[in-house]
Structures are given as structure tokens and as C-alpha cells.
Amino acid sequence: MILFPREFMNRLIAFTFAVALAALPITAAAQDDDARALFQRGQTAYQQGDYDTAISNWSRAYELDARPLIQYNLSQAYERLGRLQDAASALDLYLENADAGDSNQANARARRSSIRERLSRTGITISGGPDGATILVDGQEWGRTPRPDRITVDPGAHQIIIRKDGYRDFRSSVNVSAGRTVEVAVEMEEDGTGGAVAAGAGAGAGAGEGGEQDAPAEDGGGPGIVPWIVMGSGVALAGVGAVLGIVALGNASDATSSDGDDADSARTLALVADIMIFTGAAAIAGGLIWYFLSSGGSDDEQTAGVDFDVYPILGPDTAGAGATVSF
């Protein structure tokens, strides 16, 4: 171990202290130079409309040299960006520390009052929705519905959630301008798993095990459309056959003899007319039978349970139609 004389140690301590004192003005001057440079860079950025950069430089300058006027400048940049709450806070800090003779104080108070008034009118109102639903704005609870009064928020984007047991959450994103109030219209649907469903399952007869209610019986819906299609087809066939029959009678009356080609053509046309009339009549009858026999069942039961066929009957001296109905 090396031992130094006491006098040597005292001189060493005194020398170190003197060097430290001498360095303090140099350090303070360097900080002043940095704060001044940052302030000037912020001023240039503000004049160029780059308010974010101005705020960054002025905030760093204030950390190095807490001059109230820097907060006054910051309030202007915040206000340009619509950050009214930050602007009001900067003005508060400026007015608390400004010199008594600072000429900007009157303007600062007027601006702060205007900003506070605009902030008080910035908000959201909730309309609609079930009573007793929880209102959440940006994750913070703001009471329950109905709430007709304004919920004060800062300007900007906000997330709205309305929540209640038995309903699907209502979610909305709104952008609120400074001094404006935005109305949010709430519409909520029951989710089928909440209290309303549980209460319904326990009340009244007819509920199955586990609270599930029996499904209501489906209405058969009548005999369906198929019988009407069959009857409509029959009417159309009979109508065409009647027209052809009239034409055949006209041709027969115009024939010069009963054995000529004109007479044969008239008889052939009359035969076709008879077939169509009888086939149409059979279709109408079959459709009626189908309608009455299948009334009250479902469409599937009607088509699956009834089989209807219409067929023509032709012979040397006869013409007609037949029908079969099977079940």
C-alpha cells in the first residue's frame, strides 16, 4: 500500500475542485448553445408548416433551457395540429411561469379560454339501444343507456362499444372534430344465448330437455301448384281442340263430295280435334282429383304420394283419352 502525505492529498483535492468549477461555465454555455440551436430549428420547421418537427425541437430545447416562451410557441404548434388539450396544457405552463412584463400573456389567456370552450363542446352522444347497456369509449366506461347528455372527448378518432348481456356488442369508430358533437345511433341484436332466451326456455309448457323448445309444426301449405298446372294444361288442350273442331266443320261443309280429298282432310282434322278435347278434359279431371286428394299435405307428400297419367285412345272409328291415378 502506498501512503501519500496529508498535505499532498489536500492539494490534490483542492486542484480537482478547482478544475470542476472551471468546467461548469463551459458546460452551461454548451447547453445554452444546444437549446438555442434547437429553438431555431423548431422555428424554421414551424414556418415551413412542419409542426411535428417544430414540436420535437422545441420540446428538447425546453428540457435544456426551461424558458416559458418555448411553451407559448409549443401551444401554437399543438393548436395547428388540432391537439387542443396539449395546446391548453402548454398555455397553462407558460402563464404559470411567464414574466410579469411578458406582452404575450393577454393573447395566451384569450387563446386558452377559446380552446377550453371548444374542448367543452367536443363530444359524443348515444341514441337508441336497449336500456341498461354499458357504454365504453376507448375502453373507459361512461355509464349506461339511456344517456342523452354529451360525453366529452378530445378531438380525433374514438372507439365506441355498447355492451349488454343477451345482445351482440355494438361497435363503432367515429372521428370527432374540435367543437363538434357526433351522434352515434345504436342498434343491437339479441344473440340468442343471453337471459332473454334462458327465460323463454323455462317458461311455459312444451320445452324439451335442456331448455330447448319444440319447433312449431310446419304448415302443409295446401295441395301445391302441380294440380293447377295439370288442369291449366287440360284447359289449353281442350281450347285448341275446340278451335280445330270448328275449322274441321267448316272444311267439311266446303267439301264438294263426301269421298273426296277435302272430306278426308276435314275428317282427319276433326279426329285430331276430338283427341285434344278429350285429352284436355281428362287432364282437367285428373288435376281436380289430384287437388282434392292431396289437400293438407306438404308439396313433397303430394308429388310422392300421387301418380297421374293421361294417355290418348285411338281406334279405327273412335278417338278419346284415358287417365289413371295411383296412390
Short mmCIF file of C-alpha atoms in Angstrom, two decimals:
data_model
loop_
_atom_site.label_atom_id
_atom_site.label_comp_id
_atom_site.label_asym_id
_atom_site.label_seq_id
_atom_site.Cartn_x
_atom_site.Cartn_y
_atom_site.Cartn_z
CA MET A 1 0.00 0.00 0.00
CA ILE A 2 1.32 3.45 -0.96
CA LEU A 3 0.77 6.23 1.59
CA PHE A 4 0.76 9.87 0.49
CA PRO A 5 1.45 12.73 2.84
CA ARG A 6 -1.63 14.53 4.15
CA GLU A 7 -0.50 17.84 2.63
CA PHE A 8 -0.24 16.23 -0.83
CA MET A 9 -3.76 14.79 -0.57
CA ASN A 10 -5.22 18.17 0.44
CA ARG A 11 -3.60 19.89 -2.53
CA LEU A 12 -4.91 17.16 -4.90
CA ILE A 13 -8.48 17.61 -3.66
CA ALA A 14 -8.27 21.38 -3.99
CA PHE A 15 -6.94 21.09 -7.54
CA THR A 16 -9.74 18.70 -8.61
CA PHE A 17 -12.40 21.00 -7.15
CA ALA A 18 -10.95 24.00 -8.98
CA VAL A 19 -10.95 22.13 -12.31
CA ALA A 20 -14.62 21.18 -11.77
CA LEU A 21 -15.63 24.77 -11.04
CA ALA A 22 -13.84 25.96 -14.12
CA ALA A 23 -15.70 23.43 -16.30
CA LEU A 24 -19.19 24.47 -15.12
CA PRO A 25 -19.45 27.65 -17.23
CA ILE A 26 -18.22 25.74 -20.27
CA THR A 27 -20.91 23.05 -19.78
CA ALA A 28 -23.66 25.63 -19.20
CA ALA A 29 -22.59 27.56 -22.27
CA ALA A 30 -22.69 24.38 -24.36
CA GLN A 31 -26.21 23.65 -23.17
CA ASP A 32 -27.29 27.20 -23.98
CA ASP A 33 -25.86 26.81 -27.46
CA ASP A 34 -27.72 23.50 -27.94
CA ALA A 35 -31.03 24.93 -26.67
CA ARG A 36 -30.66 27.97 -28.92
CA ALA A 37 -29.91 25.78 -31.94
CA LEU A 38 -32.88 23.53 -31.21
CA PHE A 39 -35.15 26.54 -30.81
CA GLN A 40 -34.02 27.96 -34.16
CA ARG A 41 -34.55 24.61 -35.91
CA GLY A 42 -38.04 24.44 -34.41
CA GLN A 43 -38.75 27.97 -35.61
CA THR A 44 -37.70 27.09 -39.16
CA ALA A 45 -39.81 23.89 -39.18
CA TYR A 46 -42.87 25.82 -37.90
CA GLN A 47 -42.54 28.42 -40.67
CA GLN A 48 -42.37 25.59 -43.22
CA GLY A 49 -45.56 24.01 -41.84
CA ASP A 50 -43.74 21.02 -40.35
CA TYR A 51 -45.38 21.27 -36.93
CA ASP A 52 -44.38 17.83 -35.70
CA THR A 53 -40.69 18.62 -36.20
CA ALA A 54 -41.15 22.03 -34.56
CA ILE A 55 -42.70 20.39 -31.50
CA SER A 56 -39.88 17.85 -31.29
CA ASN A 57 -37.14 20.54 -31.40
CA TRP A 58 -38.89 22.95 -29.04
CA SER A 59 -39.60 20.19 -26.51
CA ARG A 60 -35.89 19.23 -26.44
CA ALA A 61 -34.91 22.90 -26.16
CA TYR A 62 -37.24 23.31 -23.17
CA GLU A 63 -35.59 20.33 -21.45
CA LEU A 64 -32.23 22.10 -21.76
CA ASP A 65 -33.47 25.62 -21.02
CA ALA A 66 -36.93 25.87 -19.44
CA ARG A 67 -37.93 29.26 -20.77
CA PRO A 68 -41.71 29.94 -20.61
CA LEU A 69 -41.78 31.40 -24.11
CA ILE A 70 -40.95 27.97 -25.54
CA GLN A 71 -44.25 26.66 -24.10
CA TYR A 72 -46.05 29.56 -25.75
CA ASN A 73 -44.58 28.52 -29.11
CA LEU A 74 -45.42 24.87 -28.45
CA SER A 75 -49.08 25.77 -27.84
CA GLN A 76 -49.30 27.30 -31.31
CA ALA A 77 -47.86 24.18 -32.98
CA TYR A 78 -50.19 21.92 -30.99
CA GLU A 79 -53.19 24.01 -31.99
CA ARG A 80 -52.18 23.83 -35.66
CA LEU A 81 -52.26 20.03 -35.42
CA GLY A 82 -55.64 20.02 -33.66
CA ARG A 83 -54.11 18.78 -30.39
CA LEU A 84 -56.17 21.20 -28.34
CA GLN A 85 -55.66 19.51 -24.99
CA ASP A 86 -51.87 19.71 -25.40
CA ALA A 87 -52.17 23.32 -26.55
CA ALA A 88 -54.16 24.27 -23.44
CA SER A 89 -51.66 22.49 -21.17
CA ALA A 90 -48.73 24.34 -22.81
CA LEU A 91 -50.51 27.67 -22.27
CA ASP A 92 -51.13 26.75 -18.63
CA LEU A 93 -47.43 26.10 -18.15
CA TYR A 94 -46.48 29.32 -19.93
CA LEU A 95 -48.84 31.51 -17.88
CA GLU A 96 -47.67 29.96 -14.62
CA ASN A 97 -44.01 30.89 -15.30
CA ALA A 98 -44.10 33.89 -17.64
CA ASP A 99 -42.51 37.16 -16.59
CA ALA A 100 -44.91 39.82 -15.38
CA GLY A 101 -43.98 42.10 -18.24
CA ASP A 102 -44.37 39.50 -20.98
CA SER A 103 -46.62 41.04 -23.64
CA ASN A 104 -47.88 37.62 -24.85
CA GLN A 105 -49.85 36.89 -21.67
CA ALA A 106 -53.08 38.61 -22.74
CA ASN A 107 -53.12 36.72 -26.03
CA ALA A 108 -52.28 33.47 -24.25
CA ARG A 109 -55.23 33.86 -21.84
CA ALA A 110 -57.65 34.62 -24.69
CA ARG A 111 -56.45 31.64 -26.69
CA ARG A 112 -56.62 29.33 -23.70
CA SER A 113 -60.22 30.40 -22.99
CA SER A 114 -61.21 29.79 -26.62
CA ILE A 115 -59.55 26.36 -26.64
CA ARG A 116 -61.23 25.32 -23.37
CA GLU A 117 -64.61 26.37 -24.76
CA ARG A 118 -64.09 24.33 -27.94
CA LEU A 119 -63.00 21.32 -25.92
CA SER A 120 -66.14 21.53 -23.79
CA ARG A 121 -68.28 21.28 -26.96
CA THR A 122 -66.35 18.32 -28.39
CA GLY A 123 -68.10 15.08 -27.62
CA ILE A 124 -70.29 12.10 -28.46
CA THR A 125 -73.97 11.42 -27.79
CA ILE A 126 -75.50 7.93 -27.72
CA SER A 127 -79.02 7.29 -29.05
CA GLY A 128 -81.00 4.07 -29.25
CA GLY A 129 -80.04 0.67 -27.94
CA PRO A 130 -81.60 -1.30 -25.06
CA ASP A 131 -81.88 0.30 -21.64
CA GLY A 132 -79.15 -0.59 -19.17
CA ALA A 133 -76.42 -1.27 -21.73
CA THR A 134 -72.85 -0.35 -20.74
CA ILE A 135 -71.21 2.47 -22.72
CA LEU A 136 -67.47 2.17 -23.39
CA VAL A 137 -65.47 4.92 -25.10
CA ASP A 138 -61.87 3.97 -25.87
CA GLY A 139 -62.15 1.24 -23.24
CA GLN A 140 -63.37 3.61 -20.50
CA GLU A 141 -66.84 3.10 -19.04
CA TRP A 142 -69.21 6.06 -19.35
CA GLY A 143 -72.37 4.87 -17.61
CA ARG A 144 -75.35 3.07 -19.09
CA THR A 145 -78.07 3.71 -21.64
CA PRO A 146 -80.14 5.75 -21.99
CA ARG A 147 -77.64 8.62 -21.81
CA PRO A 148 -78.85 11.65 -23.77
CA ASP A 149 -76.17 14.04 -22.43
CA ARG A 150 -72.88 14.63 -24.23
CA ILE A 151 -69.81 12.54 -23.40
CA THR A 152 -66.88 14.94 -23.64
CA VAL A 153 -63.89 13.59 -25.57
CA ASP A 154 -60.76 15.01 -27.16
CA PRO A 155 -60.85 15.74 -30.90
CA GLY A 156 -59.83 12.76 -33.00
CA ALA A 157 -60.78 9.11 -33.55
CA HIS A 158 -62.60 7.14 -30.86
CA GLN A 159 -63.83 3.56 -30.48
CA ILE A 160 -67.38 3.09 -29.17
CA ILE A 161 -68.65 -0.20 -27.68
CA ILE A 162 -72.16 -0.74 -26.29
CA ARG A 163 -72.48 -4.00 -24.35
CA LYS A 164 -75.33 -5.85 -22.63
CA ASP A 165 -75.93 -9.47 -21.69
CA GLY A 166 -78.12 -11.24 -24.23
CA TYR A 167 -77.12 -8.89 -27.06
CA ARG A 168 -74.31 -8.77 -29.58
CA ASP A 169 -71.85 -5.97 -28.88
CA PHE A 170 -72.36 -2.78 -30.84
CA ARG A 171 -69.08 -1.34 -32.15
CA SER A 172 -68.41 1.89 -33.99
CA SER A 173 -65.43 4.09 -34.84
CA VAL A 174 -66.05 7.85 -35.01
CA ASN A 175 -63.84 10.84 -35.76
CA VAL A 176 -64.79 13.91 -33.74
CA SER A 177 -63.71 17.37 -34.89
CA ALA A 178 -62.88 20.07 -32.35
CA GLY A 179 -66.01 21.87 -31.17
CA ARG A 180 -68.36 19.29 -32.73
CA THR A 181 -70.65 16.68 -31.19
CA VAL A 182 -71.14 13.41 -33.07
CA GLU A 183 -74.30 11.34 -32.52
CA VAL A 184 -73.87 7.56 -32.51
CA ALA A 185 -77.10 5.67 -33.33
CA VAL A 186 -77.05 2.27 -31.62
CA GLU A 187 -78.80 -0.84 -32.98
CA MET A 188 -78.27 -4.12 -31.13
CA GLU A 189 -79.47 -7.64 -31.94
CA GLU A 190 -80.18 -10.38 -29.45
CA ASP A 191 -77.50 -13.06 -29.65
CA GLY A 192 -79.81 -15.96 -28.74
CA THR A 193 -77.68 -17.09 -25.80
CA GLY A 194 -78.45 -14.49 -23.16
CA GLY A 195 -81.01 -14.07 -20.41
CA ALA A 196 -83.95 -13.48 -22.73
CA VAL A 197 -83.55 -16.92 -24.29
CA ALA A 198 -82.98 -18.62 -20.97
CA ALA A 199 -86.13 -17.04 -19.53
CA GLY A 200 -88.15 -18.15 -22.53
CA ALA A 201 -86.89 -21.72 -22.22
CA GLY A 202 -88.01 -22.01 -18.62
CA ALA A 203 -91.46 -20.53 -19.03
CA GLY A 204 -94.48 -22.35 -20.40
CA ALA A 205 -95.11 -25.92 -21.45
CA GLY A 206 -93.61 -27.67 -24.43
CA ALA A 207 -89.93 -27.15 -23.57
CA GLY A 208 -87.78 -30.21 -24.09
CA GLU A 209 -84.79 -31.34 -22.09
CA GLY A 210 -82.04 -28.76 -21.65
CA GLY A 211 -84.50 -25.90 -22.07
CA GLU A 212 -84.93 -26.43 -25.81
CA GLN A 213 -88.42 -25.75 -27.06
CA ASP A 214 -90.15 -27.98 -29.59
CA ALA A 215 -90.16 -26.47 -33.05
CA PRO A 216 -93.62 -25.44 -34.26
CA ALA A 217 -95.26 -27.72 -36.78
CA GLU A 218 -94.81 -26.55 -40.34
CA ASP A 219 -97.86 -25.59 -42.31
CA GLY A 220 -98.54 -28.01 -45.13
CA GLY A 221 -99.20 -25.08 -47.45
CA GLY A 222 -102.18 -26.69 -49.33
CA PRO A 223 -102.08 -29.05 -52.30
CA GLY A 224 -99.32 -27.18 -54.08
CA ILE A 225 -99.06 -25.90 -57.63
CA VAL A 226 -98.77 -29.18 -59.57
CA PRO A 227 -102.54 -29.94 -59.81
CA TRP A 228 -103.12 -26.43 -61.12
CA ILE A 229 -100.51 -26.95 -63.83
CA VAL A 230 -102.23 -30.18 -64.90
CA MET A 231 -105.64 -28.51 -65.01
CA GLY A 232 -104.26 -25.50 -66.89
CA SER A 233 -102.69 -27.78 -69.49
CA GLY A 234 -106.01 -29.56 -69.88
CA VAL A 235 -107.86 -26.30 -70.44
CA ALA A 236 -105.32 -25.28 -73.08
CA LEU A 237 -105.58 -28.63 -74.92
CA ALA A 238 -109.39 -28.56 -74.87
CA GLY A 239 -109.41 -24.98 -76.15
CA VAL A 240 -107.12 -25.78 -79.08
CA GLY A 241 -109.17 -28.89 -79.86
CA ALA A 242 -112.36 -26.86 -79.93
CA VAL A 243 -110.83 -24.41 -82.38
CA LEU A 244 -109.63 -27.25 -84.62
CA GLY A 245 -113.11 -28.82 -84.45
CA ILE A 246 -114.69 -25.61 -85.70
CA VAL A 247 -112.17 -25.47 -88.54
CA ALA A 248 -112.91 -29.15 -89.39
CA LEU A 249 -116.64 -28.46 -89.56
CA GLY A 250 -116.01 -25.55 -91.91
CA ASN A 251 -113.81 -27.70 -94.17
CA ALA A 252 -116.40 -30.47 -94.23
CA SER A 253 -119.18 -28.10 -95.28
CA ASP A 254 -116.99 -26.76 -98.09
CA ALA A 255 -116.10 -30.25 -99.42
CA THR A 256 -117.59 -31.00 -102.89
CA SER A 257 -118.23 -34.67 -102.04
CA SER A 258 -118.05 -36.98 -99.05
CA ASP A 259 -115.41 -39.21 -100.69
CA GLY A 260 -113.01 -36.52 -101.90
CA ASP A 261 -109.67 -35.37 -100.51
CA ASP A 262 -111.29 -32.34 -98.89
CA ALA A 263 -113.65 -34.55 -96.92
CA ASP A 264 -110.83 -36.84 -95.80
CA SER A 265 -108.78 -33.85 -94.63
CA ALA A 266 -111.77 -32.50 -92.72
CA ARG A 267 -112.33 -35.89 -91.01
CA THR A 268 -108.62 -36.13 -90.03
CA LEU A 269 -108.68 -32.64 -88.59
CA ALA A 270 -111.87 -33.43 -86.69
CA LEU A 271 -110.23 -36.58 -85.26
CA VAL A 272 -107.24 -34.57 -84.02
CA ALA A 273 -109.63 -32.00 -82.53
CA ASP A 274 -111.55 -34.73 -80.69
CA ILE A 275 -108.33 -36.24 -79.31
CA MET A 276 -107.20 -32.87 -77.99
CA ILE A 277 -110.58 -32.07 -76.45
CA PHE A 278 -110.87 -35.44 -74.70
CA THR A 279 -107.23 -35.32 -73.57
CA GLY A 280 -107.74 -31.83 -72.17
CA ALA A 281 -110.92 -32.91 -70.39
CA ALA A 282 -109.09 -35.89 -68.87
CA ALA A 283 -106.27 -33.61 -67.69
CA ILE A 284 -108.75 -31.26 -66.08
CA ALA A 285 -110.48 -34.15 -64.33
CA GLY A 286 -107.18 -35.64 -63.22
CA GLY A 287 -106.00 -32.30 -61.89
CA LEU A 288 -109.17 -31.90 -59.85
CA ILE A 289 -108.81 -35.40 -58.40
CA TRP A 290 -105.17 -34.72 -57.56
CA TYR A 291 -106.10 -31.41 -55.89
CA PHE A 292 -108.76 -32.87 -53.62
CA LEU A 293 -106.80 -35.99 -52.69
CA SER A 294 -103.58 -34.12 -51.81
CA SER A 295 -105.06 -31.16 -49.92
CA GLY A 296 -103.50 -30.65 -46.49
CA GLY A 297 -100.15 -32.41 -47.17
CA SER A 298 -96.80 -30.89 -47.96
CA ASP A 299 -95.57 -30.44 -51.54
CA ASP A 300 -93.24 -33.41 -51.19
CA GLU A 301 -96.08 -35.60 -49.94
CA GLN A 302 -98.29 -34.50 -52.82
CA THR A 303 -95.80 -35.35 -55.56
CA ALA A 304 -94.54 -38.51 -53.89
CA GLY A 305 -97.95 -39.98 -52.98
CA VAL A 306 -99.93 -39.46 -56.21
CA ASP A 307 -99.10 -40.74 -59.71
CA PHE A 308 -101.27 -39.32 -62.52
CA ASP A 309 -101.07 -40.34 -66.21
CA VAL A 310 -103.11 -39.14 -69.21
CA TYR A 311 -102.98 -41.10 -72.50
CA PRO A 312 -104.88 -40.89 -75.82
CA ILE A 313 -107.20 -43.65 -77.13
CA LEU A 314 -107.17 -44.12 -80.89
CA GLY A 315 -109.06 -46.65 -82.95
CA PRO A 316 -110.46 -47.11 -86.42
CA ASP A 317 -113.76 -45.45 -85.51
CA THR A 318 -113.01 -43.86 -82.06
CA ALA A 319 -110.85 -41.19 -80.55
CA GLY A 320 -110.53 -40.13 -76.96
CA ALA A 321 -108.29 -40.07 -73.90
CA GLY A 322 -107.85 -42.03 -70.70
CA ALA A 323 -106.37 -41.26 -67.30
CA THR A 324 -105.01 -43.31 -64.40
CA VAL A 325 -104.47 -42.10 -60.85
CA SER A 326 -102.49 -44.25 -58.40
CA PHE A 327 -101.53 -43.63 -54.74
#
